[in-house]
Short mmCIF file of C-alpha atoms in Angstrom, two decimals:
data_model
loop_
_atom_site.label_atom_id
_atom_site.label_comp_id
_atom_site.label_asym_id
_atom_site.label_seq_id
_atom_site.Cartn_x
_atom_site.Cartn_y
_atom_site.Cartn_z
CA UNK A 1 16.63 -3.92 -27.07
CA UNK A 2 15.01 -1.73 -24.64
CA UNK A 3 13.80 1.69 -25.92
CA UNK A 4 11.50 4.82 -24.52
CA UNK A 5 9.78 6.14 -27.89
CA UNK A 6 9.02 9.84 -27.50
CA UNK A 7 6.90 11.51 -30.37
CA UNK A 8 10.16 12.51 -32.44
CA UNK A 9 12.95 10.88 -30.54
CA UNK A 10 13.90 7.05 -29.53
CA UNK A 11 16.03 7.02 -25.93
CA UNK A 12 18.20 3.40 -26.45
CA UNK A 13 20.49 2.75 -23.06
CA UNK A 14 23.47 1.63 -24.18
CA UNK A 15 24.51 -1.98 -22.65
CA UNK A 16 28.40 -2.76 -21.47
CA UNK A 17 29.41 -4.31 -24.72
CA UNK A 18 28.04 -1.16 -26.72
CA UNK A 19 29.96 0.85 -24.35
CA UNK A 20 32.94 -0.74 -25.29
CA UNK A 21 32.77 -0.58 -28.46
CA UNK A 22 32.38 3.45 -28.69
CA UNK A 23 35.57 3.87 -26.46
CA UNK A 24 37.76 1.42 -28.40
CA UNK A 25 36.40 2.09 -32.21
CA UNK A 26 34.45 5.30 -30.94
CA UNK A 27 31.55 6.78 -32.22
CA UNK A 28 30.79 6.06 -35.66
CA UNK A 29 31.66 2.33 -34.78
CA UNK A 30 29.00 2.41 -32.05
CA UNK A 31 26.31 4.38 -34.72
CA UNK A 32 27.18 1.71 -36.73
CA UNK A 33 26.26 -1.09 -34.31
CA UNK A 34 23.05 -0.18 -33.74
CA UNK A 35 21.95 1.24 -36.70
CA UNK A 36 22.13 4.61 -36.99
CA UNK A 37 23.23 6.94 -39.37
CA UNK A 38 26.66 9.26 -38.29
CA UNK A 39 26.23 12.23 -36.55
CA UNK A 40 29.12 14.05 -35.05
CA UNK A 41 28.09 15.72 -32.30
CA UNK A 42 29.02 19.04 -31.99
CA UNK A 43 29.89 19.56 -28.09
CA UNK A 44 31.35 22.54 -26.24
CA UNK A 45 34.78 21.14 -24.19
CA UNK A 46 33.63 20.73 -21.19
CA UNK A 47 30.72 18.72 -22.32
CA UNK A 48 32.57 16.16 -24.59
CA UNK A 49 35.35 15.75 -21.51
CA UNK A 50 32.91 15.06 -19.24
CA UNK A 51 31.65 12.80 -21.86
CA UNK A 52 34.48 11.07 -22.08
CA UNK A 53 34.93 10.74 -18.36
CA UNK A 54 31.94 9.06 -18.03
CA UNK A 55 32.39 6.50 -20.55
CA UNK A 56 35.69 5.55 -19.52
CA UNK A 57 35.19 6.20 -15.61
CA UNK A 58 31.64 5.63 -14.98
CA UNK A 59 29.29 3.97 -17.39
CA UNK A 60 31.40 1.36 -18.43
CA UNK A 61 32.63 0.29 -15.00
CA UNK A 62 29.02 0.47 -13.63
CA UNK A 63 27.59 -1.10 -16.13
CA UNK A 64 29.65 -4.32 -16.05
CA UNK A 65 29.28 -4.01 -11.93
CA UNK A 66 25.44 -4.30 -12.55
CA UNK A 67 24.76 -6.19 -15.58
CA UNK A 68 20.93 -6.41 -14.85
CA UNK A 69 20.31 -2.83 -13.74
CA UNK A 70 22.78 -1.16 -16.21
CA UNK A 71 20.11 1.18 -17.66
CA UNK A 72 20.37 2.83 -14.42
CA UNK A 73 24.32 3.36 -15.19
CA UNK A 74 24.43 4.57 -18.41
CA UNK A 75 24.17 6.98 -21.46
CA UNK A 76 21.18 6.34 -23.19
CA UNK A 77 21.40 7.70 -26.57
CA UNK A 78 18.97 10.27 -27.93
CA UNK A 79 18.25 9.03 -31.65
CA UNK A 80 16.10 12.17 -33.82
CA UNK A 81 14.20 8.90 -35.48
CA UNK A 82 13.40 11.09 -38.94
CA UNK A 83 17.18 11.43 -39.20
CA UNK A 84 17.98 8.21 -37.53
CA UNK A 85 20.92 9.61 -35.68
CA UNK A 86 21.92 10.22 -32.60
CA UNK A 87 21.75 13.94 -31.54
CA UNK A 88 23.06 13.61 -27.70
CA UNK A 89 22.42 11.59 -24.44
CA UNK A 90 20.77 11.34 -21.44
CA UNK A 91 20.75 9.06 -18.20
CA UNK A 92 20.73 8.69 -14.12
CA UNK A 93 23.67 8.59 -11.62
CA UNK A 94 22.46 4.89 -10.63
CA UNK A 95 19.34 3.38 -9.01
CA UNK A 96 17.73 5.28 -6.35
CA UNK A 97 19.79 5.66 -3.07
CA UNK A 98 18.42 4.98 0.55
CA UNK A 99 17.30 8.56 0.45
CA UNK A 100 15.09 7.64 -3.08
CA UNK A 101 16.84 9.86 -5.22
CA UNK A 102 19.12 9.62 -8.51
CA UNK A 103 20.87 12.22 -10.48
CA UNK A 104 19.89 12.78 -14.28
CA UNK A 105 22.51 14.18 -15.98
CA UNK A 106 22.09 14.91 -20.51
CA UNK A 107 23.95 16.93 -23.59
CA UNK A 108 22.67 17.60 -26.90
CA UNK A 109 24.86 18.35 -30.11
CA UNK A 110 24.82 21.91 -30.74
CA UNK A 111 23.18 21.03 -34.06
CA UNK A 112 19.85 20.08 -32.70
CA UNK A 113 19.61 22.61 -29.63
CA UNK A 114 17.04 25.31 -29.34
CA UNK A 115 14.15 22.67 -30.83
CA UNK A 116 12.42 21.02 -27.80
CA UNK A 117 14.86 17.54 -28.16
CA UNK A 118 16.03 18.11 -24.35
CA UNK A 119 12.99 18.51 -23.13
CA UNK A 120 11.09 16.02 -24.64
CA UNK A 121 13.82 13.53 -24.18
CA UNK A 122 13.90 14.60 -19.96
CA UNK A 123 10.13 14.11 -19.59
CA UNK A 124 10.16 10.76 -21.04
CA UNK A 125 13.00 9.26 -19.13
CA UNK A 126 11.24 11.26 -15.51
CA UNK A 127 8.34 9.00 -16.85
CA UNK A 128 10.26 5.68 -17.31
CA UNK A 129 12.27 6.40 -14.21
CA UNK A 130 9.55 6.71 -12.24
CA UNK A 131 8.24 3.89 -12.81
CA UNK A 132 10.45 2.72 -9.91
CA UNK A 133 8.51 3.13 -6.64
CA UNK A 134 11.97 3.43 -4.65
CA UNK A 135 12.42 6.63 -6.44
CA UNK A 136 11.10 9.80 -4.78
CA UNK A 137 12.89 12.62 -6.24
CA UNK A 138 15.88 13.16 -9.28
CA UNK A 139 18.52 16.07 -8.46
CA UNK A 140 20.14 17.50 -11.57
CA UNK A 141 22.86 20.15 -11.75
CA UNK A 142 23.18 23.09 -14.31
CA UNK A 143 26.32 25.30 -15.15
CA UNK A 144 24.49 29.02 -13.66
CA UNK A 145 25.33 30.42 -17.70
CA UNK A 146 23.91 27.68 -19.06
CA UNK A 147 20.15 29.10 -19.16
CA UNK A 148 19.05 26.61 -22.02
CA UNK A 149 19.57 23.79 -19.83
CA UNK A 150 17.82 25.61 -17.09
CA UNK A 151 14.98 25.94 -19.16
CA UNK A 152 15.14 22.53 -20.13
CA UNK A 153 14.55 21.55 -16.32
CA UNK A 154 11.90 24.25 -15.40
CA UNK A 155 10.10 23.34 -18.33
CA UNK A 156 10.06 19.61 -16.71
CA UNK A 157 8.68 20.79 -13.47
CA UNK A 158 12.25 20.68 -11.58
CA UNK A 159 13.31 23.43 -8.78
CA UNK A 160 16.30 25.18 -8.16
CA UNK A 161 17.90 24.96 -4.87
CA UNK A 162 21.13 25.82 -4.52
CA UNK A 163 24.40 26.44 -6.10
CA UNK A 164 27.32 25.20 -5.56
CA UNK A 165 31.10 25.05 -6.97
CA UNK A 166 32.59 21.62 -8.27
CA UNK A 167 35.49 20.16 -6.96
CA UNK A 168 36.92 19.32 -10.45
CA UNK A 169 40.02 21.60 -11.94
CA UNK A 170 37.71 24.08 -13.37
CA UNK A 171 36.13 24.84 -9.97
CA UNK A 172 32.28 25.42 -12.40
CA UNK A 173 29.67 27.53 -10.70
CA UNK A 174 26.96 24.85 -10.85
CA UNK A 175 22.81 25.62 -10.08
CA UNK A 176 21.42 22.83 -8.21
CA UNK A 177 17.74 21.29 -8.77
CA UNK A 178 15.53 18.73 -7.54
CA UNK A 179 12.21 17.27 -8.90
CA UNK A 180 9.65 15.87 -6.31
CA UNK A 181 7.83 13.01 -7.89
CA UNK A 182 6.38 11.16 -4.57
CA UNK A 183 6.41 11.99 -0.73
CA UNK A 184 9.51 10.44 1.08
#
């Protein structure tokens, strides 16, 4: 199984059939699976429905569309390896687009906030993605109150550069940000 191992964390992209199984049999099915110990996360609503949205709308159509490129498509979970749990999730809009870019997108259970995990577990998947010399620059997007996350991306070198309201029923005030890694 592919894995990025961070000093305190393990990032494990979660394939189609592992996708499955945590929207069927949900979460403690999928801990189960690939060996981890339950943890449930702790998620403010907007985060766990847009959770949920993904799984069932994104990662697990995308990943069954592209079987051989699915760690582009979707949630990698973030494992704390001394608890040997997972503590949130992490992962990219798809490969890079003709323009070179991809959107990183992560959540962390409330638990485990406030201790470097986000951070840690963005500058090792920036490393890993970049890796690909297609990609030139990730965008990300931040709710404006949500200064942790904020933080999270300054401290990994990305810029603000916008803002922005989403077209989803809760029309969110969103900062937008973009990390340069190589010239266009």
């Amino acid at each position: 199984m592919i894995s990025i191992k961070t000093p305190r964390l393990k990032l494990i992209p979660l394939d189609h059939s592992l996708l499955v199984t945590w929207k069927e049999y949900g979460r403690e099915a999928l801990e189960s699976q690939i060996g981890l110990q339950h943890n449930s996360w702790e998620l403010e609503k907007f985060y766990h429905e847009e959770t949920l949205s993904a799984l069932q709308d994104f990662w697990i159509p995308m990943t069954r569309k592209f079987p051989f490129d699915f760690i582009w498509y979707t949630n990698w979970e973030i494992i704390l390896m001394e608890k040997s749990c997972s503590i949130g999730g992490i992962g990219f809009s798809g490969l890079p687009n003709n323009e070179g870019f991809t959107e990183v997108g992560y959540c962390l259970d409330k638990k485990f906030r406030g201790k470097g995990y986000a951070t840690e577990a963005l500058q090792y998947a920036i490393e890993w993605a970049s890796q690909d010399i297609d990609l030139k620059y990730l965008v990300a997007e931040t709710p404006i109150e949500n200064f942790a996350s904020q933080a999270v991306l300054k401290k990994n070198q990305f810029i603000q550069t916008g803002q922005k309201t989403l077209i989803q029923p809760t029309g969110l005030e969103v900062f937008t940000w973009k990390l340069l890694l190589r010239n266009a």
